[in-house]
JSON list of C-alpha atoms in Angstrom, two decimals:
[
{"chain": "P", "resi": 267, "resn": "GLU", "atom": "CA", "xyz": [93.17, 193.35, -59.20]},
{"chain": "P", "resi": 268, "resn": "ALA", "atom": "CA", "xyz": [91.01, 192.22, -56.15]},
{"chain": "P", "resi": 269, "resn": "GLN", "atom": "CA", "xyz": [88.08, 190.16, -57.31]},
{"chain": "P", "resi": 270, "resn": "VAL", "atom": "CA", "xyz": [86.42, 186.96, -56.60]},
{"chain": "P", "resi": 271, "resn": "THR", "atom": "CA", "xyz": [85.76, 184.50, -59.76]},
{"chain": "P", "resi": 272, "resn": "GLN", "atom": "CA", "xyz": [83.42, 182.45, -60.62]},
{"chain": "P", "resi": 273, "resn": "ASN", "atom": "CA", "xyz": [83.66, 180.02, -63.05]},
{"chain": "P", "resi": 274, "resn": "PRO", "atom": "CA", "xyz": [81.79, 178.69, -65.79]},
{"chain": "P", "resi": 275, "resn": "ARG", "atom": "CA", "xyz": [79.77, 181.99, -66.51]},
{"chain": "P", "resi": 276, "resn": "TYR", "atom": "CA", "xyz": [77.30, 179.34, -67.97]},
{"chain": "P", "resi": 277, "resn": "LEU", "atom": "CA", "xyz": [76.29, 176.04, -67.57]},
{"chain": "P", "resi": 278, "resn": "ILE", "atom": "CA", "xyz": [74.28, 173.41, -68.99]},
{"chain": "P", "resi": 279, "resn": "THR", "atom": "CA", "xyz": [74.07, 170.16, -67.46]},
{"chain": "P", "resi": 280, "resn": "VAL", "atom": "CA", "xyz": [71.49, 167.00, -67.72]},
{"chain": "P", "resi": 281, "resn": "THR", "atom": "CA", "xyz": [69.19, 165.66, -64.52]},
{"chain": "P", "resi": 282, "resn": "GLY", "atom": "CA", "xyz": [71.40, 164.06, -62.01]},
{"chain": "P", "resi": 283, "resn": "LYS", "atom": "CA", "xyz": [75.56, 164.47, -63.48]},
{"chain": "P", "resi": 284, "resn": "LYS", "atom": "CA", "xyz": [77.11, 165.84, -60.73]},
{"chain": "P", "resi": 285, "resn": "LEU", "atom": "CA", "xyz": [79.22, 169.60, -60.96]},
{"chain": "P", "resi": 286, "resn": "THR", "atom": "CA", "xyz": [81.49, 172.12, -59.14]},
{"chain": "P", "resi": 287, "resn": "VAL", "atom": "CA", "xyz": [81.26, 175.70, -60.15]},
{"chain": "P", "resi": 288, "resn": "THR", "atom": "CA", "xyz": [84.91, 177.24, -58.20]},
{"chain": "P", "resi": 289, "resn": "CYS", "atom": "CA", "xyz": [84.68, 180.22, -56.60]},
{"chain": "P", "resi": 290, "resn": "SER", "atom": "CA", "xyz": [88.18, 181.96, -55.69]},
{"chain": "P", "resi": 291, "resn": "GLN", "atom": "CA", "xyz": [88.97, 184.48, -53.94]},
{"chain": "P", "resi": 292, "resn": "ASN", "atom": "CA", "xyz": [93.02, 187.12, -53.70]},
{"chain": "P", "resi": 293, "resn": "MET", "atom": "CA", "xyz": [91.76, 188.90, -51.27]},
{"chain": "P", "resi": 294, "resn": "ASN", "atom": "CA", "xyz": [92.47, 187.23, -48.45]},
{"chain": "P", "resi": 295, "resn": "HIS", "atom": "CA", "xyz": [88.70, 187.12, -46.94]},
{"chain": "P", "resi": 296, "resn": "GLU", "atom": "CA", "xyz": [87.86, 184.58, -43.41]},
{"chain": "P", "resi": 297, "resn": "TYR", "atom": "CA", "xyz": [84.33, 184.21, -44.77]},
{"chain": "P", "resi": 298, "resn": "MET", "atom": "CA", "xyz": [83.08, 182.86, -48.74]},
{"chain": "P", "resi": 299, "resn": "SER", "atom": "CA", "xyz": [79.53, 182.30, -49.06]},
{"chain": "P", "resi": 300, "resn": "TRP", "atom": "CA", "xyz": [77.40, 180.84, -52.14]},
{"chain": "P", "resi": 301, "resn": "TYR", "atom": "CA", "xyz": [73.79, 182.16, -53.52]},
{"chain": "P", "resi": 302, "resn": "ARG", "atom": "CA", "xyz": [71.21, 181.35, -55.76]},
{"chain": "P", "resi": 303, "resn": "GLN", "atom": "CA", "xyz": [69.17, 183.94, -57.00]},
{"chain": "P", "resi": 304, "resn": "ASP", "atom": "CA", "xyz": [65.95, 183.32, -58.25]},
{"chain": "P", "resi": 305, "resn": "PRO", "atom": "CA", "xyz": [63.21, 185.89, -60.31]},
{"chain": "P", "resi": 306, "resn": "GLY", "atom": "CA", "xyz": [60.61, 187.99, -57.47]},
{"chain": "P", "resi": 307, "resn": "LEU", "atom": "CA", "xyz": [62.92, 185.75, -54.26]},
{"chain": "P", "resi": 308, "resn": "GLY", "atom": "CA", "xyz": [65.81, 188.41, -54.67]},
{"chain": "P", "resi": 309, "resn": "LEU", "atom": "CA", "xyz": [69.21, 185.94, -53.08]},
{"chain": "P", "resi": 310, "resn": "ARG", "atom": "CA", "xyz": [68.80, 183.00, -51.32]},
{"chain": "P", "resi": 311, "resn": "GLN", "atom": "CA", "xyz": [71.93, 181.94, -48.46]},
{"chain": "P", "resi": 312, "resn": "ILE", "atom": "CA", "xyz": [72.26, 178.73, -50.60]},
{"chain": "P", "resi": 313, "resn": "TYR", "atom": "CA", "xyz": [76.14, 177.98, -47.38]},
{"chain": "P", "resi": 314, "resn": "TYR", "atom": "CA", "xyz": [78.67, 179.83, -45.68]},
{"chain": "P", "resi": 315, "resn": "SER", "atom": "CA", "xyz": [81.76, 179.67, -44.25]},
{"chain": "P", "resi": 316, "resn": "MET", "atom": "CA", "xyz": [83.42, 181.45, -41.83]},
{"chain": "P", "resi": 317, "resn": "ASN", "atom": "CA", "xyz": [86.68, 179.88, -41.86]},
{"chain": "P", "resi": 318, "resn": "VAL", "atom": "CA", "xyz": [89.09, 177.54, -43.26]},
{"chain": "P", "resi": 319, "resn": "GLU", "atom": "CA", "xyz": [87.68, 173.93, -42.89]},
{"chain": "P", "resi": 320, "resn": "VAL", "atom": "CA", "xyz": [84.03, 175.62, -40.80]},
{"chain": "P", "resi": 321, "resn": "THR", "atom": "CA", "xyz": [80.71, 175.38, -43.23]},
{"chain": "P", "resi": 322, "resn": "ASP", "atom": "CA", "xyz": [77.64, 176.25, -42.03]},
{"chain": "P", "resi": 323, "resn": "LYS", "atom": "CA", "xyz": [73.97, 175.90, -44.06]},
{"chain": "P", "resi": 324, "resn": "GLY", "atom": "CA", "xyz": [72.79, 179.06, -44.99]},
{"chain": "P", "resi": 325, "resn": "ASP", "atom": "CA", "xyz": [68.43, 179.45, -46.02]},
{"chain": "P", "resi": 326, "resn": "VAL", "atom": "CA", "xyz": [68.58, 176.63, -48.59]},
{"chain": "P", "resi": 327, "resn": "PRO", "atom": "CA", "xyz": [71.48, 174.08, -48.58]},
{"chain": "P", "resi": 328, "resn": "GLU", "atom": "CA", "xyz": [69.12, 170.97, -49.61]},
{"chain": "P", "resi": 329, "resn": "GLY", "atom": "CA", "xyz": [71.22, 168.44, -53.22]},
{"chain": "P", "resi": 330, "resn": "TYR", "atom": "CA", "xyz": [74.12, 171.87, -52.19]},
{"chain": "P", "resi": 331, "resn": "LYS", "atom": "CA", "xyz": [77.58, 170.27, -51.02]},
{"chain": "P", "resi": 332, "resn": "VAL", "atom": "CA", "xyz": [80.43, 172.85, -49.61]},
{"chain": "P", "resi": 333, "resn": "SER", "atom": "CA", "xyz": [83.97, 172.09, -48.84]},
{"chain": "P", "resi": 334, "resn": "ARG", "atom": "CA", "xyz": [86.50, 175.05, -47.91]},
{"chain": "P", "resi": 335, "resn": "LYS", "atom": "CA", "xyz": [90.20, 173.35, -47.55]},
{"chain": "P", "resi": 336, "resn": "GLU", "atom": "CA", "xyz": [91.79, 175.75, -48.67]},
{"chain": "P", "resi": 337, "resn": "LYS", "atom": "CA", "xyz": [90.98, 180.09, -47.62]},
{"chain": "P", "resi": 338, "resn": "ARG", "atom": "CA", "xyz": [91.32, 181.81, -51.28]},
{"chain": "P", "resi": 339, "resn": "ASN", "atom": "CA", "xyz": [88.80, 178.55, -53.24]},
{"chain": "P", "resi": 340, "resn": "PHE", "atom": "CA", "xyz": [84.94, 177.77, -52.01]},
{"chain": "P", "resi": 341, "resn": "PRO", "atom": "CA", "xyz": [82.95, 175.57, -54.61]},
{"chain": "P", "resi": 342, "resn": "LEU", "atom": "CA", "xyz": [80.00, 174.82, -54.87]},
{"chain": "P", "resi": 343, "resn": "ILE", "atom": "CA", "xyz": [78.73, 170.59, -55.26]},
{"chain": "P", "resi": 344, "resn": "LEU", "atom": "CA", "xyz": [75.74, 169.32, -56.93]},
{"chain": "P", "resi": 345, "resn": "GLU", "atom": "CA", "xyz": [75.75, 165.88, -56.68]},
{"chain": "P", "resi": 346, "resn": "SER", "atom": "CA", "xyz": [72.93, 164.85, -59.04]},
{"chain": "P", "resi": 347, "resn": "PRO", "atom": "CA", "xyz": [71.37, 167.94, -59.86]},
{"chain": "P", "resi": 348, "resn": "SER", "atom": "CA", "xyz": [67.39, 168.56, -60.15]},
{"chain": "P", "resi": 349, "resn": "PRO", "atom": "CA", "xyz": [65.56, 171.23, -63.07]},
{"chain": "P", "resi": 350, "resn": "ASN", "atom": "CA", "xyz": [64.55, 173.01, -59.97]},
{"chain": "P", "resi": 351, "resn": "GLN", "atom": "CA", "xyz": [69.10, 173.83, -58.50]},
{"chain": "P", "resi": 352, "resn": "THR", "atom": "CA", "xyz": [68.08, 175.60, -61.80]},
{"chain": "P", "resi": 353, "resn": "SER", "atom": "CA", "xyz": [68.74, 179.29, -61.87]},
{"chain": "P", "resi": 354, "resn": "LEU", "atom": "CA", "xyz": [71.37, 182.29, -60.83]},
{"chain": "P", "resi": 355, "resn": "TYR", "atom": "CA", "xyz": [74.33, 181.59, -58.93]},
{"chain": "P", "resi": 356, "resn": "PHE", "atom": "CA", "xyz": [76.77, 184.33, -56.76]},
{"chain": "P", "resi": 357, "resn": "CYS", "atom": "CA", "xyz": [79.58, 183.59, -54.52]},
{"chain": "P", "resi": 358, "resn": "ALA", "atom": "CA", "xyz": [80.88, 186.76, -52.46]},
{"chain": "P", "resi": 359, "resn": "SER", "atom": "CA", "xyz": [83.11, 186.76, -49.45]},
{"chain": "P", "resi": 360, "resn": "SER", "atom": "CA", "xyz": [84.70, 189.25, -47.80]},
{"chain": "P", "resi": 361, "resn": "PHE", "atom": "CA", "xyz": [87.04, 189.91, -44.51]},
{"chain": "P", "resi": 362, "resn": "GLY", "atom": "CA", "xyz": [84.11, 188.43, -41.35]},
{"chain": "P", "resi": 363, "resn": "GLN", "atom": "CA", "xyz": [82.51, 190.60, -39.47]},
{"chain": "P", "resi": 364, "resn": "ASP", "atom": "CA", "xyz": [79.43, 191.46, -39.69]},
{"chain": "P", "resi": 365, "resn": "TYR", "atom": "CA", "xyz": [80.26, 194.98, -41.30]},
{"chain": "P", "resi": 366, "resn": "SER", "atom": "CA", "xyz": [82.14, 193.97, -44.03]},
{"chain": "P", "resi": 367, "resn": "PRO", "atom": "CA", "xyz": [81.29, 194.66, -47.80]},
{"chain": "P", "resi": 368, "resn": "LEU", "atom": "CA", "xyz": [80.84, 191.93, -49.57]},
{"chain": "P", "resi": 369, "resn": "HIS", "atom": "CA", "xyz": [82.48, 191.52, -52.31]},
{"chain": "P", "resi": 370, "resn": "PHE", "atom": "CA", "xyz": [80.88, 189.08, -54.77]},
{"chain": "P", "resi": 371, "resn": "GLY", "atom": "CA", "xyz": [81.10, 187.26, -58.65]},
{"chain": "P", "resi": 372, "resn": "ASN", "atom": "CA", "xyz": [79.17, 187.59, -61.69]},
{"chain": "P", "resi": 373, "resn": "GLY", "atom": "CA", "xyz": [77.22, 184.95, -61.10]},
{"chain": "P", "resi": 374, "resn": "THR", "atom": "CA", "xyz": [76.98, 181.79, -63.18]},
{"chain": "P", "resi": 375, "resn": "ARG", "atom": "CA", "xyz": [73.49, 181.37, -65.11]},
{"chain": "P", "resi": 376, "resn": "LEU", "atom": "CA", "xyz": [72.91, 177.03, -64.75]},
{"chain": "P", "resi": 377, "resn": "THR", "atom": "CA", "xyz": [70.60, 175.57, -66.32]},
{"chain": "P", "resi": 378, "resn": "VAL", "atom": "CA", "xyz": [69.34, 171.87, -65.85]},
{"chain": "P", "resi": 379, "resn": "THR", "atom": "CA", "xyz": [67.45, 170.03, -68.27]},
{"chain": "R", "resi": 299, "resn": "ALA", "atom": "CA", "xyz": [64.33, 184.54, -37.34]},
{"chain": "R", "resi": 300, "resn": "GLN", "atom": "CA", "xyz": [65.33, 188.17, -39.23]},
{"chain": "R", "resi": 301, "resn": "SER", "atom": "CA", "xyz": [63.84, 188.71, -42.32]},
{"chain": "R", "resi": 302, "resn": "VAL", "atom": "CA", "xyz": [63.51, 191.61, -45.44]},
{"chain": "R", "resi": 303, "resn": "THR", "atom": "CA", "xyz": [60.71, 192.72, -47.37]},
{"chain": "R", "resi": 304, "resn": "GLN", "atom": "CA", "xyz": [61.24, 195.38, -49.53]},
{"chain": "R", "resi": 305, "resn": "LEU", "atom": "CA", "xyz": [57.96, 196.85, -49.45]},
{"chain": "R", "resi": 306, "resn": "ASP", "atom": "CA", "xyz": [58.31, 197.70, -54.27]},
{"chain": "R", "resi": 307, "resn": "SER", "atom": "CA", "xyz": [59.19, 195.32, -56.96]},
{"chain": "R", "resi": 308, "resn": "HIS", "atom": "CA", "xyz": [59.24, 198.11, -58.43]},
{"chain": "R", "resi": 309, "resn": "VAL", "atom": "CA", "xyz": [59.77, 202.02, -58.70]},
{"chain": "R", "resi": 310, "resn": "SER", "atom": "CA", "xyz": [59.40, 204.55, -61.62]},
{"chain": "R", "resi": 311, "resn": "VAL", "atom": "CA", "xyz": [61.11, 207.62, -61.43]},
{"chain": "R", "resi": 312, "resn": "SER", "atom": "CA", "xyz": [62.12, 210.44, -63.60]},
{"chain": "R", "resi": 313, "resn": "GLU", "atom": "CA", "xyz": [65.10, 211.61, -64.31]},
{"chain": "R", "resi": 314, "resn": "GLY", "atom": "CA", "xyz": [65.94, 214.47, -61.78]},
{"chain": "R", "resi": 315, "resn": "THR", "atom": "CA", "xyz": [63.25, 213.16, -59.25]},
{"chain": "R", "resi": 316, "resn": "PRO", "atom": "CA", "xyz": [63.67, 212.26, -55.75]},
{"chain": "R", "resi": 317, "resn": "VAL", "atom": "CA", "xyz": [64.25, 208.01, -55.18]},
{"chain": "R", "resi": 318, "resn": "LEU", "atom": "CA", "xyz": [63.25, 205.66, -51.52]},
{"chain": "R", "resi": 319, "resn": "LEU", "atom": "CA", "xyz": [63.58, 202.29, -52.19]},
{"chain": "R", "resi": 320, "resn": "ARG", "atom": "CA", "xyz": [61.58, 200.99, -48.99]},
{"chain": "R", "resi": 321, "resn": "CYS", "atom": "CA", "xyz": [62.68, 198.51, -46.54]},
{"chain": "R", "resi": 322, "resn": "ASN", "atom": "CA", "xyz": [61.70, 196.72, -43.34]},
{"chain": "R", "resi": 323, "resn": "TYR", "atom": "CA", "xyz": [62.67, 194.34, -41.57]},
{"chain": "R", "resi": 324, "resn": "SER", "atom": "CA", "xyz": [62.84, 192.19, -38.26]},
{"chain": "R", "resi": 325, "resn": "SER", "atom": "CA", "xyz": [65.90, 190.99, -36.22]},
{"chain": "R", "resi": 326, "resn": "SER", "atom": "CA", "xyz": [66.71, 189.76, -33.06]},
{"chain": "R", "resi": 327, "resn": "TYR", "atom": "CA", "xyz": [69.47, 191.78, -32.73]},
{"chain": "R", "resi": 328, "resn": "SER", "atom": "CA", "xyz": [70.83, 194.66, -34.05]},
{"chain": "R", "resi": 329, "resn": "PRO", "atom": "CA", "xyz": [72.00, 194.16, -36.88]},
{"chain": "R", "resi": 330, "resn": "SER", "atom": "CA", "xyz": [73.82, 195.29, -40.30]},
{"chain": "R", "resi": 331, "resn": "LEU", "atom": "CA", "xyz": [71.67, 196.50, -42.53]},
{"chain": "R", "resi": 332, "resn": "PHE", "atom": "CA", "xyz": [72.79, 196.56, -46.25]},
{"chain": "R", "resi": 333, "resn": "TRP", "atom": "CA", "xyz": [71.53, 198.34, -49.50]},
{"chain": "R", "resi": 334, "resn": "TYR", "atom": "CA", "xyz": [73.63, 196.42, -52.46]},
{"chain": "R", "resi": 335, "resn": "VAL", "atom": "CA", "xyz": [72.49, 196.67, -55.63]},
{"chain": "R", "resi": 336, "resn": "GLN", "atom": "CA", "xyz": [72.47, 195.03, -59.26]},
{"chain": "R", "resi": 337, "resn": "HIS", "atom": "CA", "xyz": [73.31, 196.46, -63.04]},
{"chain": "R", "resi": 338, "resn": "PRO", "atom": "CA", "xyz": [71.47, 193.82, -65.38]},
{"chain": "R", "resi": 339, "resn": "ASN", "atom": "CA", "xyz": [74.75, 190.86, -65.68]},
{"chain": "R", "resi": 340, "resn": "LYS", "atom": "CA", "xyz": [76.38, 191.93, -63.03]},
{"chain": "R", "resi": 341, "resn": "GLY", "atom": "CA", "xyz": [76.82, 190.97, -59.56]},
{"chain": "R", "resi": 342, "resn": "LEU", "atom": "CA", "xyz": [76.09, 193.24, -56.56]},
{"chain": "R", "resi": 343, "resn": "GLN", "atom": "CA", "xyz": [77.91, 196.19, -55.21]},
{"chain": "R", "resi": 344, "resn": "LEU", "atom": "CA", "xyz": [77.41, 197.79, -51.62]},
{"chain": "R", "resi": 345, "resn": "LEU", "atom": "CA", "xyz": [75.75, 200.86, -52.04]},
{"chain": "R", "resi": 346, "resn": "LEU", "atom": "CA", "xyz": [76.37, 201.74, -48.23]},
{"chain": "R", "resi": 347, "resn": "LYS", "atom": "CA", "xyz": [75.97, 199.63, -44.44]},
{"chain": "R", "resi": 348, "resn": "TYR", "atom": "CA", "xyz": [74.32, 201.03, -41.46]},
{"chain": "R", "resi": 349, "resn": "THR", "atom": "CA", "xyz": [77.15, 199.66, -38.71]},
{"chain": "R", "resi": 350, "resn": "SER", "atom": "CA", "xyz": [76.57, 202.35, -35.99]},
{"chain": "R", "resi": 351, "resn": "ALA", "atom": "CA", "xyz": [75.01, 204.76, -33.65]},
{"chain": "R", "resi": 352, "resn": "ALA", "atom": "CA", "xyz": [74.77, 207.21, -37.16]},
{"chain": "R", "resi": 353, "resn": "THR", "atom": "CA", "xyz": [70.93, 206.92, -38.24]},
{"chain": "R", "resi": 354, "resn": "LEU", "atom": "CA", "xyz": [71.31, 208.41, -41.65]},
{"chain": "R", "resi": 355, "resn": "VAL", "atom": "CA", "xyz": [73.81, 207.33, -43.88]},
{"chain": "R", "resi": 356, "resn": "LYS", "atom": "CA", "xyz": [75.81, 207.97, -46.82]},
{"chain": "R", "resi": 357, "resn": "GLY", "atom": "CA", "xyz": [77.01, 205.83, -49.50]},
{"chain": "R", "resi": 358, "resn": "ILE", "atom": "CA", "xyz": [77.84, 206.06, -52.78]},
{"chain": "R", "resi": 359, "resn": "ASN", "atom": "CA", "xyz": [76.51, 207.48, -56.70]},
{"chain": "R", "resi": 360, "resn": "GLY", "atom": "CA", "xyz": [74.54, 210.15, -53.77]},
{"chain": "R", "resi": 361, "resn": "PHE", "atom": "CA", "xyz": [72.77, 207.36, -52.30]},
{"chain": "R", "resi": 362, "resn": "GLU", "atom": "CA", "xyz": [70.95, 208.02, -48.40]},
{"chain": "R", "resi": 363, "resn": "ALA", "atom": "CA", "xyz": [69.89, 205.23, -45.64]},
{"chain": "R", "resi": 364, "resn": "GLU", "atom": "CA", "xyz": [68.29, 206.06, -42.59]},
{"chain": "R", "resi": 365, "resn": "PHE", "atom": "CA", "xyz": [67.62, 203.60, -40.18]},
{"chain": "R", "resi": 366, "resn": "LYS", "atom": "CA", "xyz": [64.48, 204.19, -37.75]},
{"chain": "R", "resi": 367, "resn": "LYS", "atom": "CA", "xyz": [64.43, 201.29, -35.15]},
{"chain": "R", "resi": 368, "resn": "SER", "atom": "CA", "xyz": [61.54, 202.32, -34.63]},
{"chain": "R", "resi": 369, "resn": "GLU", "atom": "CA", "xyz": [60.01, 201.79, -37.28]},
{"chain": "R", "resi": 370, "resn": "THR", "atom": "CA", "xyz": [62.46, 198.98, -38.14]},
{"chain": "R", "resi": 371, "resn": "SER", "atom": "CA", "xyz": [62.25, 201.03, -41.13]},
{"chain": "R", "resi": 372, "resn": "PHE", "atom": "CA", "xyz": [65.52, 201.23, -43.17]},
{"chain": "R", "resi": 373, "resn": "HIS", "atom": "CA", "xyz": [64.62, 204.21, -46.48]},
{"chain": "R", "resi": 374, "resn": "LEU", "atom": "CA", "xyz": [67.35, 204.05, -49.12]},
{"chain": "R", "resi": 375, "resn": "THR", "atom": "CA", "xyz": [66.58, 208.03, -51.43]},
{"chain": "R", "resi": 376, "resn": "LYS", "atom": "CA", "xyz": [68.37, 210.45, -54.22]},
{"chain": "R", "resi": 377, "resn": "PRO", "atom": "CA", "xyz": [68.01, 213.20, -54.42]},
{"chain": "R", "resi": 378, "resn": "SER", "atom": "CA", "xyz": [67.60, 213.20, -58.07]},
{"chain": "R", "resi": 379, "resn": "ALA", "atom": "CA", "xyz": [67.81, 210.45, -59.90]},
{"chain": "R", "resi": 380, "resn": "HIS", "atom": "CA", "xyz": [70.05, 209.40, -63.21]},
{"chain": "R", "resi": 381, "resn": "MET", "atom": "CA", "xyz": [69.65, 208.09, -65.28]},
{"chain": "R", "resi": 382, "resn": "SER", "atom": "CA", "xyz": [73.12, 205.53, -64.28]},
{"chain": "R", "resi": 383, "resn": "ASP", "atom": "CA", "xyz": [70.42, 204.28, -61.04]},
{"chain": "R", "resi": 384, "resn": "ALA", "atom": "CA", "xyz": [67.87, 201.77, -63.47]},
{"chain": "R", "resi": 385, "resn": "ALA", "atom": "CA", "xyz": [69.08, 198.55, -61.46]},
{"chain": "R", "resi": 386, "resn": "GLU", "atom": "CA", "xyz": [68.32, 196.47, -58.91]},
{"chain": "R", "resi": 387, "resn": "TYR", "atom": "CA", "xyz": [69.16, 197.07, -55.66]},
{"chain": "R", "resi": 388, "resn": "PHE", "atom": "CA", "xyz": [68.12, 194.65, -52.32]},
{"chain": "R", "resi": 389, "resn": "CYS", "atom": "CA", "xyz": [68.32, 195.00, -49.07]},
{"chain": "R", "resi": 390, "resn": "VAL", "atom": "CA", "xyz": [70.10, 192.73, -46.28]},
{"chain": "R", "resi": 391, "resn": "VAL", "atom": "CA", "xyz": [69.87, 192.31, -42.88]},
{"chain": "R", "resi": 392, "resn": "SER", "atom": "CA", "xyz": [72.68, 189.80, -40.94]},
{"chain": "R", "resi": 393, "resn": "ASP", "atom": "CA", "xyz": [72.16, 187.30, -38.77]},
{"chain": "R", "resi": 394, "resn": "PHE", "atom": "CA", "xyz": [74.14, 188.70, -36.20]},
{"chain": "R", "resi": 395, "resn": "ASP", "atom": "CA", "xyz": [74.02, 191.29, -32.87]},
{"chain": "R", "resi": 396, "resn": "ARG", "atom": "CA", "xyz": [76.63, 193.61, -34.19]},
{"chain": "R", "resi": 397, "resn": "GLY", "atom": "CA", "xyz": [80.45, 193.92, -33.88]},
{"chain": "R", "resi": 398, "resn": "SER", "atom": "CA", "xyz": [80.01, 190.57, -34.09]},
{"chain": "R", "resi": 399, "resn": "THR", "atom": "CA", "xyz": [81.36, 188.25, -36.91]},
{"chain": "R", "resi": 400, "resn": "LEU", "atom": "CA", "xyz": [79.81, 188.11, -39.94]},
{"chain": "R", "resi": 401, "resn": "GLY", "atom": "CA", "xyz": [77.19, 184.71, -41.07]},
{"chain": "R", "resi": 402, "resn": "ARG", "atom": "CA", "xyz": [73.49, 184.61, -42.14]},
{"chain": "R", "resi": 403, "resn": "LEU", "atom": "CA", "xyz": [72.73, 187.17, -44.46]},
{"chain": "R", "resi": 404, "resn": "TYR", "atom": "CA", "xyz": [68.76, 188.42, -45.78]},
{"chain": "R", "resi": 405, "resn": "PHE", "atom": "CA", "xyz": [67.88, 189.34, -48.68]},
{"chain": "R", "resi": 406, "resn": "GLY", "atom": "CA", "xyz": [65.04, 191.32, -49.61]},
{"chain": "R", "resi": 407, "resn": "ARG", "atom": "CA", "xyz": [63.46, 190.35, -52.59]},
{"chain": "R", "resi": 408, "resn": "GLY", "atom": "CA", "xyz": [63.94, 193.01, -54.80]},
{"chain": "R", "resi": 409, "resn": "THR", "atom": "CA", "xyz": [63.48, 196.88, -56.33]},
{"chain": "R", "resi": 410, "resn": "GLN", "atom": "CA", "xyz": [64.22, 197.10, -59.27]},
{"chain": "R", "resi": 411, "resn": "LEU", "atom": "CA", "xyz": [64.22, 201.17, -60.02]},
{"chain": "R", "resi": 412, "resn": "THR", "atom": "CA", "xyz": [63.68, 202.09, -63.81]},
{"chain": "R", "resi": 413, "resn": "VAL", "atom": "CA", "xyz": [64.50, 205.96, -64.34]},
{"chain": "R", "resi": 414, "resn": "TRP", "atom": "CA", "xyz": [62.69, 207.62, -67.50]},
{"chain": "R", "resi": 415, "resn": "PRO", "atom": "CA", "xyz": [64.77, 211.04, -69.33]}
]
């Protein structure tokens, strides 16, 4: 089944403790991206990647890192999480043309205390 | 810079009545435009996309959207609402000229659709 898989679905952590949210897709998509969703703000793009080893900042990259060493994986890294990073995070992928639809994962709800 | 404005944060309709969710955009390009739907505790799913000269776009589940360049609008409609349409809807604009590679995407803040029986 074609899908984007995020792990974990729920994560509670403390300020400053490094964490990684994994994202994997099995559709051979070139394009992958991360979003955070906050009430009243919609989705905001954190980082995106056009292909392996190619990443770019989105609207809200501060406090986040990404890497794209393999086509199928695009992990989101929070080196030193803070409470303002408490949010619902989505990973998405597509073939990369501007008309290609995004396929979304089911989300990761992160709480930083 | 690109931006998307969804004009209503909440829309309530009765089952069987028409749905109108409004979206205006600004873009330096001739962008691609999308509508996505999010059901509770789920990721987003594509409803429809505008990428061609056809200004009226048909999507899944009976939804349509009309691209009006002069009004920079891309409103989503459905003739008859169903209870299963209750969800949050997002209008999205791409960063690049139509036909280019996908880059940054800009999401509206969402419209919560409530459908009353």
